[in-house]
Coordinates of C-alpha atoms in Angstrom, one line a residue:
M1072 CA -35.5 -208.1 10.2
S1073 CA -38.6 -209.8 11.4
E1074 CA -39.5 -210.4 15.0
D1075 CA -38.8 -214.2 14.3
D1076 CA -35.3 -213.5 13.5
T1077 CA -34.5 -211.7 16.7
E1078 CA -36.5 -214.0 18.9
R1079 CA -35.4 -217.4 17.8
G1080 CA -36.7 -220.4 19.8
A1081 CA -33.8 -222.7 19.0
P1082 CA -30.6 -222.7 21.5
T1083 CA -28.0 -220.4 20.2
R1084 CA -24.2 -220.0 21.1
R1085 CA -25.5 -217.3 23.6
D1086 CA -26.5 -220.4 25.8
Y1087 CA -23.0 -221.3 26.5
V1088 CA -21.0 -217.8 25.9
K1089 CA -22.7 -215.1 27.9
Y1090 CA -22.1 -212.0 29.8
G1091 CA -21.7 -212.3 33.7
G1092 CA -23.1 -210.3 36.4
A1093 CA -22.1 -207.0 34.6
I1094 CA -24.8 -207.5 31.9
V1095 CA -27.5 -208.4 34.6
G1096 CA -26.8 -205.3 36.7
G1097 CA -25.9 -202.7 34.2
G1098 CA -26.6 -203.4 30.7
L1099 CA -24.2 -203.9 28.0
L1100 CA -21.6 -200.9 28.6
A1101 CA -21.3 -201.7 32.3
G1102 CA -18.1 -200.4 34.0
C1103 CA -15.1 -202.7 34.1
T1104 CA -13.9 -203.5 37.5
G1105 CA -10.3 -204.5 39.0
D1106 CA -8.2 -203.2 36.0
G1107 CA -6.3 -200.3 35.8
A1108 CA -5.3 -198.3 32.8
G1109 CA -2.3 -199.4 31.1
G1110 CA 0.2 -198.5 28.2
D1111 CA 3.3 -197.2 30.0
N1112 CA 6.8 -197.6 28.3
T1113 CA 7.9 -200.8 29.6
E1114 CA 4.2 -202.4 29.5
T1115 CA 5.5 -204.7 32.3
D1116 CA 3.5 -207.3 34.1
T1117 CA 2.5 -207.0 37.7
S1118 CA 0.6 -210.0 38.2
T1119 CA 1.9 -212.8 40.8
P1120 CA 2.8 -216.3 39.4
G1121 CA -0.4 -218.4 38.7
E1122 CA -2.4 -215.4 38.3
S1123 CA -3.3 -213.7 35.1
T1124 CA -3.1 -210.0 34.5
D1125 CA -7.0 -209.8 34.9
G1126 CA -6.5 -210.8 38.7
E1127 CA -8.4 -213.9 37.9
T1128 CA -6.8 -217.3 38.5
S1129 CA -6.6 -220.0 35.5
T1130 CA -9.7 -222.3 35.1
S1131 CA -9.7 -225.7 33.4
E1132 CA -11.4 -225.8 30.0
D1133 CA -14.6 -227.5 31.4
E1134 CA -15.3 -224.7 33.9
S1135 CA -16.7 -221.4 33.5
Y1136 CA -14.4 -218.3 33.6
S1137 CA -14.8 -214.7 33.2
V1138 CA -12.6 -212.0 31.7
T1139 CA -13.2 -208.2 32.6
M1140 CA -12.8 -205.6 29.8
A1141 CA -13.9 -201.9 29.6
P1142 CA -16.3 -201.0 28.4
M1143 CA -18.2 -204.3 28.5
G1144 CA -17.2 -205.3 32.3
E1145 CA -17.1 -208.9 33.2
V1146 CA -17.9 -211.4 30.4
T1147 CA -18.4 -215.1 31.5
F1148 CA -17.7 -217.9 29.1
E1149 CA -18.9 -221.3 29.7
R1150 CA -16.5 -222.8 27.3
V1151 CA -13.6 -221.4 25.1
P1152 CA -15.0 -219.7 21.9
E1153 CA -15.0 -221.9 18.9
T1154 CA -15.8 -219.1 16.3
A1155 CA -14.9 -215.5 16.2
V1156 CA -15.9 -212.3 14.4
L1157 CA -13.7 -209.2 14.4
F1158 CA -13.2 -205.8 12.8
D1159 CA -10.1 -204.2 13.1
D1160 CA -6.9 -206.1 12.0
V1161 CA -5.3 -205.5 15.4
W1162 CA -7.6 -208.3 17.0
A1163 CA -6.5 -210.9 14.2
D1164 CA -3.2 -210.5 15.2
H1165 CA -4.1 -211.3 18.9
L1166 CA -5.6 -214.5 17.8
V1167 CA -2.9 -215.4 15.4
A1168 CA -0.4 -214.9 18.3
L1169 CA -2.3 -217.2 20.5
G1170 CA -2.8 -220.0 17.7
Q1171 CA -6.5 -219.2 17.5
H1172 CA -6.6 -217.7 14.0
D1173 CA -8.3 -220.6 12.7
K1174 CA -11.4 -219.6 14.7
I1175 CA -11.9 -216.2 13.0
V1176 CA -14.8 -216.5 10.5
A1177 CA -15.0 -212.5 9.5
T1178 CA -12.8 -209.5 9.8
G1179 CA -13.5 -205.7 8.7
R1180 CA -11.6 -206.0 5.2
P1181 CA -10.2 -209.4 4.7
G1182 CA -8.5 -208.5 1.5
G1183 CA -6.3 -205.9 2.9
Y1184 CA -4.6 -207.7 5.7
F1185 CA -0.9 -207.8 5.7
T1186 CA 0.5 -211.2 6.4
G1187 CA 4.1 -210.8 5.7
F1188 CA 5.3 -210.9 9.1
Y1189 CA 3.8 -214.2 9.7
D1190 CA 5.7 -215.6 6.6
Q1191 CA 8.8 -214.9 8.5
L1192 CA 7.7 -217.4 11.2
P1193 CA 8.3 -221.2 10.4
G1194 CA 5.0 -223.1 10.2
V1195 CA 2.9 -219.9 11.0
S1196 CA 0.2 -218.7 8.3
F1197 CA -2.9 -216.8 8.2
D1198 CA -5.1 -217.3 5.1
T1199 CA -7.8 -214.5 4.9
E1200 CA -9.2 -216.0 1.7
G1201 CA -12.8 -217.1 2.5
L1202 CA -13.5 -214.9 5.5
T1203 CA -16.5 -212.8 5.6
A1204 CA -16.0 -209.0 5.1
M1205 CA -18.2 -207.4 7.9
W1206 CA -17.9 -203.9 6.5
S1207 CA -20.3 -203.4 3.1
D1208 CA -21.5 -200.0 3.1
G1209 CA -22.1 -200.3 6.9
L1210 CA -22.2 -202.9 9.5
S1211 CA -25.2 -205.1 8.9
K1212 CA -27.0 -206.7 12.1
E1213 CA -28.2 -209.3 10.2
L1214 CA -24.7 -210.8 9.2
F1215 CA -24.3 -211.2 12.9
Y1216 CA -27.0 -213.7 13.0
E1217 CA -25.8 -215.3 9.9
L1218 CA -22.2 -215.7 11.2
D1219 CA -23.8 -216.9 14.7
A1220 CA -20.1 -216.7 16.3
D1221 CA -19.2 -217.4 19.8
V1222 CA -17.6 -213.8 20.5
H1223 CA -17.7 -210.6 19.0
H1224 CA -14.1 -208.6 18.8
L1225 CA -15.7 -205.1 18.2
D1226 CA -15.8 -202.3 20.6
P1227 CA -19.6 -201.0 21.1
C1228 CA -18.3 -197.5 22.3
R1229 CA -16.3 -197.3 19.1
W1230 CA -19.4 -197.8 16.9
L1231 CA -21.5 -195.6 19.1
S1232 CA -18.8 -192.6 18.7
F1233 CA -19.9 -192.0 15.0
D1234 CA -23.2 -192.1 13.1
S1235 CA -22.7 -195.9 12.4
G1236 CA -26.4 -196.8 12.3
W1237 CA -26.1 -198.6 15.5
D1238 CA -27.3 -197.7 19.0
R1239 CA -27.1 -199.1 22.4
D1240 CA -30.2 -201.5 21.9
D1241 CA -28.6 -202.9 18.9
F1242 CA -25.5 -204.2 20.6
E1243 CA -27.4 -205.3 23.7
E1244 CA -29.7 -207.4 21.3
V1245 CA -26.8 -208.9 19.5
T1246 CA -25.2 -209.8 22.8
D1247 CA -28.4 -211.3 24.1
T1248 CA -29.4 -213.4 21.1
V1249 CA -25.9 -214.4 19.5
A1250 CA -22.8 -213.7 21.7
P1251 CA -21.1 -211.1 23.6
F1252 CA -18.7 -208.1 22.6
F1253 CA -15.1 -208.2 23.7
C1254 CA -12.9 -205.6 22.5
N1255 CA -11.4 -202.1 23.5
R1256 CA -10.7 -199.9 20.6
F1257 CA -10.0 -196.6 22.0
S1258 CA -6.8 -197.9 23.8
R1259 CA -5.3 -197.5 20.3
A1260 CA -4.4 -193.7 21.0
H1261 CA -6.2 -193.2 24.3
A1262 CA -8.9 -191.2 22.4
E1263 CA -11.9 -190.0 24.3
P1264 CA -15.0 -192.3 24.0
P1265 CA -18.3 -190.8 23.4
E1266 CA -19.9 -189.1 26.2
G1267 CA -22.1 -191.0 28.9
E1268 CA -21.7 -194.5 29.8
C1269 CA -18.9 -195.3 27.4
R1270 CA -16.8 -192.3 28.8
D1271 CA -17.5 -193.1 32.3
S1272 CA -16.6 -196.7 32.4
Y1273 CA -13.9 -196.6 29.9
E1274 CA -10.2 -197.7 30.5
Y1275 CA -7.0 -198.1 28.4
Y1276 CA -4.8 -201.0 27.9
S1277 CA -1.5 -201.9 26.6
V1278 CA -0.6 -204.2 23.6
W1279 CA 0.3 -206.7 26.3
E1280 CA -2.6 -206.1 28.7
L1281 CA -4.8 -206.6 25.8
A1282 CA -2.8 -209.8 24.9
A1283 CA -3.3 -211.1 28.6
K1284 CA -7.3 -210.7 28.3
F1285 CA -7.2 -212.3 25.0
S1286 CA -5.1 -215.0 26.3
R1287 CA -7.6 -215.5 29.0
V1288 CA -10.5 -215.7 26.8
Y1289 CA -8.9 -218.4 24.7
Q1290 CA -7.5 -220.1 27.7
A1291 CA -4.0 -219.6 26.3
E1292 CA -2.3 -217.9 29.1
N1293 CA 0.9 -219.8 28.7
R1294 CA 1.5 -218.5 25.0
G1295 CA 0.6 -215.0 25.9
E1296 CA 3.0 -215.0 28.8
Q1297 CA 5.6 -216.6 26.7
L1298 CA 5.3 -213.9 24.1
R1299 CA 5.3 -211.2 26.5
A1300 CA 8.8 -212.5 27.8
V1301 CA 10.2 -212.4 24.2
R1302 CA 9.3 -208.8 24.1
E1303 CA 10.6 -207.8 27.4
E1304 CA 13.9 -209.4 26.5
M1305 CA 13.9 -207.6 23.4
V1306 CA 13.1 -204.1 24.9
A1307 CA 15.8 -204.8 27.8
E1308 CA 18.5 -205.6 24.9
I1309 CA 17.3 -202.4 23.1
R1310 CA 17.6 -200.3 26.0
D1311 CA 21.0 -201.4 26.8
R1312 CA 22.1 -200.3 23.4
L1313 CA 20.6 -196.9 23.2
P1314 CA 22.8 -194.0 22.4
P1315 CA 23.0 -191.4 24.8
A1316 CA 19.9 -189.0 24.7
D1317 CA 22.1 -186.2 23.2
D1318 CA 22.8 -188.1 20.5
R1319 CA 19.6 -189.2 19.3
P1320 CA 17.9 -188.1 16.1
T1321 CA 14.8 -186.1 16.0
V1322 CA 12.0 -188.1 14.6
A1323 CA 8.7 -186.9 12.9
L1324 CA 6.0 -189.2 12.6
V1325 CA 3.6 -188.2 10.1
V1326 CA 0.9 -188.9 7.5
F1327 CA 1.6 -187.1 4.3
N1328 CA -1.4 -185.3 2.2
P1329 CA 0.2 -185.2 -1.6
K1330 CA -2.7 -183.1 -2.7
E1331 CA -2.2 -180.3 -0.5
Q1332 CA 1.6 -181.2 0.2
T1333 CA 0.9 -181.1 3.9
F1334 CA 1.8 -183.6 6.9
G1335 CA -0.5 -184.7 9.5
T1336 CA 1.9 -185.0 12.6
Y1337 CA 1.7 -187.4 15.7
E1338 CA 3.6 -187.3 18.9
I1339 CA 5.7 -190.5 18.4
N1340 CA 6.0 -191.2 22.0
G1341 CA 2.4 -190.7 22.8
P1342 CA 0.2 -193.1 24.7
G1343 CA -1.6 -196.2 23.2
F1344 CA -0.9 -199.3 21.5
A1345 CA -0.4 -197.5 18.2
K1346 CA 3.0 -196.1 19.4
A1347 CA 4.0 -199.3 21.3
H1348 CA 6.8 -199.9 18.8
Y1349 CA 8.3 -196.5 19.2
R1350 CA 8.3 -195.8 23.1
P1351 CA 10.8 -198.4 24.2
L1352 CA 13.4 -196.6 21.8
E1353 CA 12.8 -193.1 23.6
P1354 CA 13.2 -191.3 20.6
V1355 CA 13.4 -187.4 20.4
G1356 CA 10.0 -186.3 19.1
A1357 CA 10.0 -183.7 16.6
F1358 CA 6.4 -182.6 17.5
A1359 CA 6.3 -183.5 21.2
D1360 CA 5.6 -179.6 21.9
S1361 CA 3.5 -179.0 19.0
D1362 CA -0.1 -178.4 19.4
K1363 CA -0.9 -179.5 15.8
T1364 CA -0.8 -183.2 16.3
Y1365 CA -3.6 -185.8 15.9
A1366 CA -3.8 -185.7 19.7
N1367 CA -4.7 -182.1 19.6
D1368 CA -6.5 -180.4 16.9
Y1369 CA -5.9 -182.4 13.8
S1370 CA -4.0 -179.6 11.9
D1371 CA -1.7 -180.4 9.4
V1372 CA 1.6 -178.6 8.8
D1373 CA 2.9 -177.4 5.5
L1374 CA 6.2 -177.7 3.8
E1375 CA 7.4 -174.5 5.2
E1376 CA 6.4 -175.5 8.8
M1377 CA 8.1 -178.8 8.6
L1378 CA 11.3 -177.2 7.2
E1379 CA 11.2 -175.2 10.5
V1380 CA 11.1 -178.4 12.5
D1381 CA 13.5 -180.2 10.1
P1382 CA 13.3 -183.6 11.7
D1383 CA 16.4 -185.7 11.2
V1384 CA 14.1 -188.9 10.5
I1385 CA 10.7 -188.9 9.0
I1386 CA 8.5 -191.9 9.6
H1387 CA 5.3 -192.3 7.5
H1388 CA 2.4 -193.8 9.9
W1389 CA 0.2 -196.7 8.8
D1390 CA 2.5 -197.8 6.1
I1391 CA 4.1 -201.3 6.5
E1392 CA 5.0 -201.2 2.8
P1393 CA 5.4 -198.0 0.7
S1394 CA 2.2 -196.4 -0.1
D1395 CA 1.2 -194.0 -3.0
R1396 CA 1.3 -191.3 -0.1
F1397 CA 4.8 -192.5 1.0
N1398 CA 6.4 -192.5 -2.7
A1399 CA 4.7 -188.9 -3.2
M1400 CA 6.7 -187.8 0.0
L1401 CA 9.7 -189.1 -1.4
D1402 CA 9.2 -187.0 -4.5
L1403 CA 9.7 -184.1 -2.3
E1404 CA 13.3 -184.3 -3.4
E1405 CA 12.3 -182.6 -6.5
D1406 CA 10.4 -179.8 -4.7
A1407 CA 12.2 -176.5 -3.8
V1408 CA 11.4 -176.6 -0.3
G1409 CA 10.9 -180.2 0.4
S1410 CA 14.4 -180.9 -0.9
E1411 CA 15.8 -179.0 1.7
L1412 CA 14.4 -181.2 4.5
T1413 CA 17.4 -183.2 6.1
A1414 CA 15.4 -186.2 6.5
I1415 CA 14.8 -186.1 2.6
R1416 CA 18.4 -185.1 1.8
N1417 CA 19.9 -188.0 3.9
D1418 CA 17.7 -190.6 2.8
R1419 CA 16.0 -190.9 6.3
V1420 CA 12.3 -191.2 5.3
Y1421 CA 10.8 -194.7 6.4
V1422 CA 7.6 -196.4 6.3
G1423 CA 6.4 -196.8 9.8
G1424 CA 4.1 -199.9 10.2
T1425 CA 0.6 -200.0 11.4
P1426 CA -0.7 -198.6 14.6
M1427 CA -3.1 -201.5 14.6
Q1428 CA -0.9 -203.7 15.9
G1429 CA -1.2 -207.0 18.2
P1430 CA 1.9 -208.9 19.8
I1431 CA 3.5 -210.4 16.6
F1432 CA 3.3 -207.1 14.7
N1433 CA 4.6 -205.4 17.7
L1434 CA 7.7 -207.3 17.8
F1435 CA 8.7 -207.0 14.1
Q1436 CA 7.6 -203.2 14.1
L1437 CA 9.7 -202.5 17.1
E1438 CA 12.7 -204.2 15.4
N1439 CA 12.1 -202.1 12.3
A1440 CA 11.9 -199.0 14.1
A1441 CA 15.2 -199.7 16.0
Q1442 CA 16.8 -199.9 12.6
Q1443 CA 15.0 -196.8 11.4
I1444 CA 16.0 -194.6 14.0
Y1445 CA 19.4 -196.0 15.2
P1446 CA 20.8 -197.7 12.1
E1447 CA 24.4 -197.3 13.4
E1448 CA 23.5 -199.5 16.3
F1449 CA 20.9 -201.9 15.1
G1450 CA 21.8 -201.9 11.3
E1451 CA 20.4 -200.5 8.1
F1452 CA 16.6 -200.7 7.4
R1453 CA 16.0 -202.8 4.3
G1454 CA 12.3 -203.2 4.6
A1455 CA 9.6 -204.5 6.9
T1456 CA 10.4 -208.3 6.3
E1457 CA 13.8 -207.9 4.9
T1458 CA 16.1 -208.0 8.4
P1459 CA 19.0 -210.1 7.9
E1460 CA 19.5 -212.8 10.7
E1461 CA 22.5 -210.9 12.2
Q1462 CA 20.1 -208.0 12.8
Q1463 CA 17.2 -209.9 14.2
L1464 CA 16.2 -208.8 17.9
F1465 CA 14.1 -211.6 18.3
D1466 CA 14.4 -215.4 17.7
R1467 CA 11.8 -216.2 15.1
Q1468 CA 11.6 -220.0 15.6
R1469 CA 11.2 -219.4 19.4
V1470 CA 8.0 -217.2 18.7
A1471 CA 6.7 -219.7 15.9
D1472 CA 7.2 -222.4 18.5
I1473 CA 5.0 -220.2 20.9
I1474 CA 2.4 -219.8 18.4
N1475 CA 2.1 -223.2 17.4
G1476 CA 2.2 -224.4 21.0
T1477 CA 5.2 -226.5 20.9
A1478 CA 7.4 -224.3 22.9

């Protein structure tokens, strides 16, 4: 890229969507202030009426406003962003939930985005055709200039955590000459950010704390609060109907490796928005005390080790619909050891949904997980988008009205 590309004389969107005091005082990855770590089981809102969960009062659309988000710090917007670039699918779901999806101009891989949940909501849709793919053998800095968006929903610390080809100066350049970054990727599993400024300033947020922050960015707090109310009512009903702890099945959350016939395992009640659809169900985690989980050493367990644990239910992580890995796991019924697994014998093996979930995905996936783990109480699971009306745990029309701004 030439110097003319990086030092454009004409005004850019950076002139009206910019960082606040944190960028002036400490650089791109300045620490976030005023927000504590989130992600508890209830994900309750502790803000007072008239105040956002950022601790800042609402402003009218013609006033500047700021939102804090680790690791960026305080980000100031002169007006509501009109275009947005993002990478992970989770941020698209946040924008769909707030009725802002028409502002998305690019995602990581548009062709792989699952829109089936939106099809269950009257008048809600998200068409990824025509969106720019951000990933093409890497992340191109030139593409950020070409798109010239108003905000970038990518986490700088995430991209600094591996050999992405980007360094701190690259992020600061794009921030200064195009638009700010606003994202928090490590809240997915409460993973540890890279050393240095990222690790020192990082904080973790729940699905609904993130939703509150995105609501603030797009000045759509009312929609975010209403969706959170739907979720809290849903969780309250679920908890009223949970069986006693002693009557709950053991549940293994896994990713199957067909070639090696091994399982990558997860603690189903672990922290982060990745597990937000499981924690309210208070399942008995089959690997709660294991040192062989994603959060520990990434070691897989083989069939014999899985049989020693012998969970009542097996849920395949990352699958909203059956994948080749999932189908290969079902084929274990033909294996001498695999066929002895209780979950295989009793047909209690399910797709688990995506950990990259925003508000809408979380509502559907929580409902699905309730059916998978407690079918006697919540009805048999038929598929991610196949819940009969009598088994539905939230009102589809109500959620659609919130998204469309007619509630």
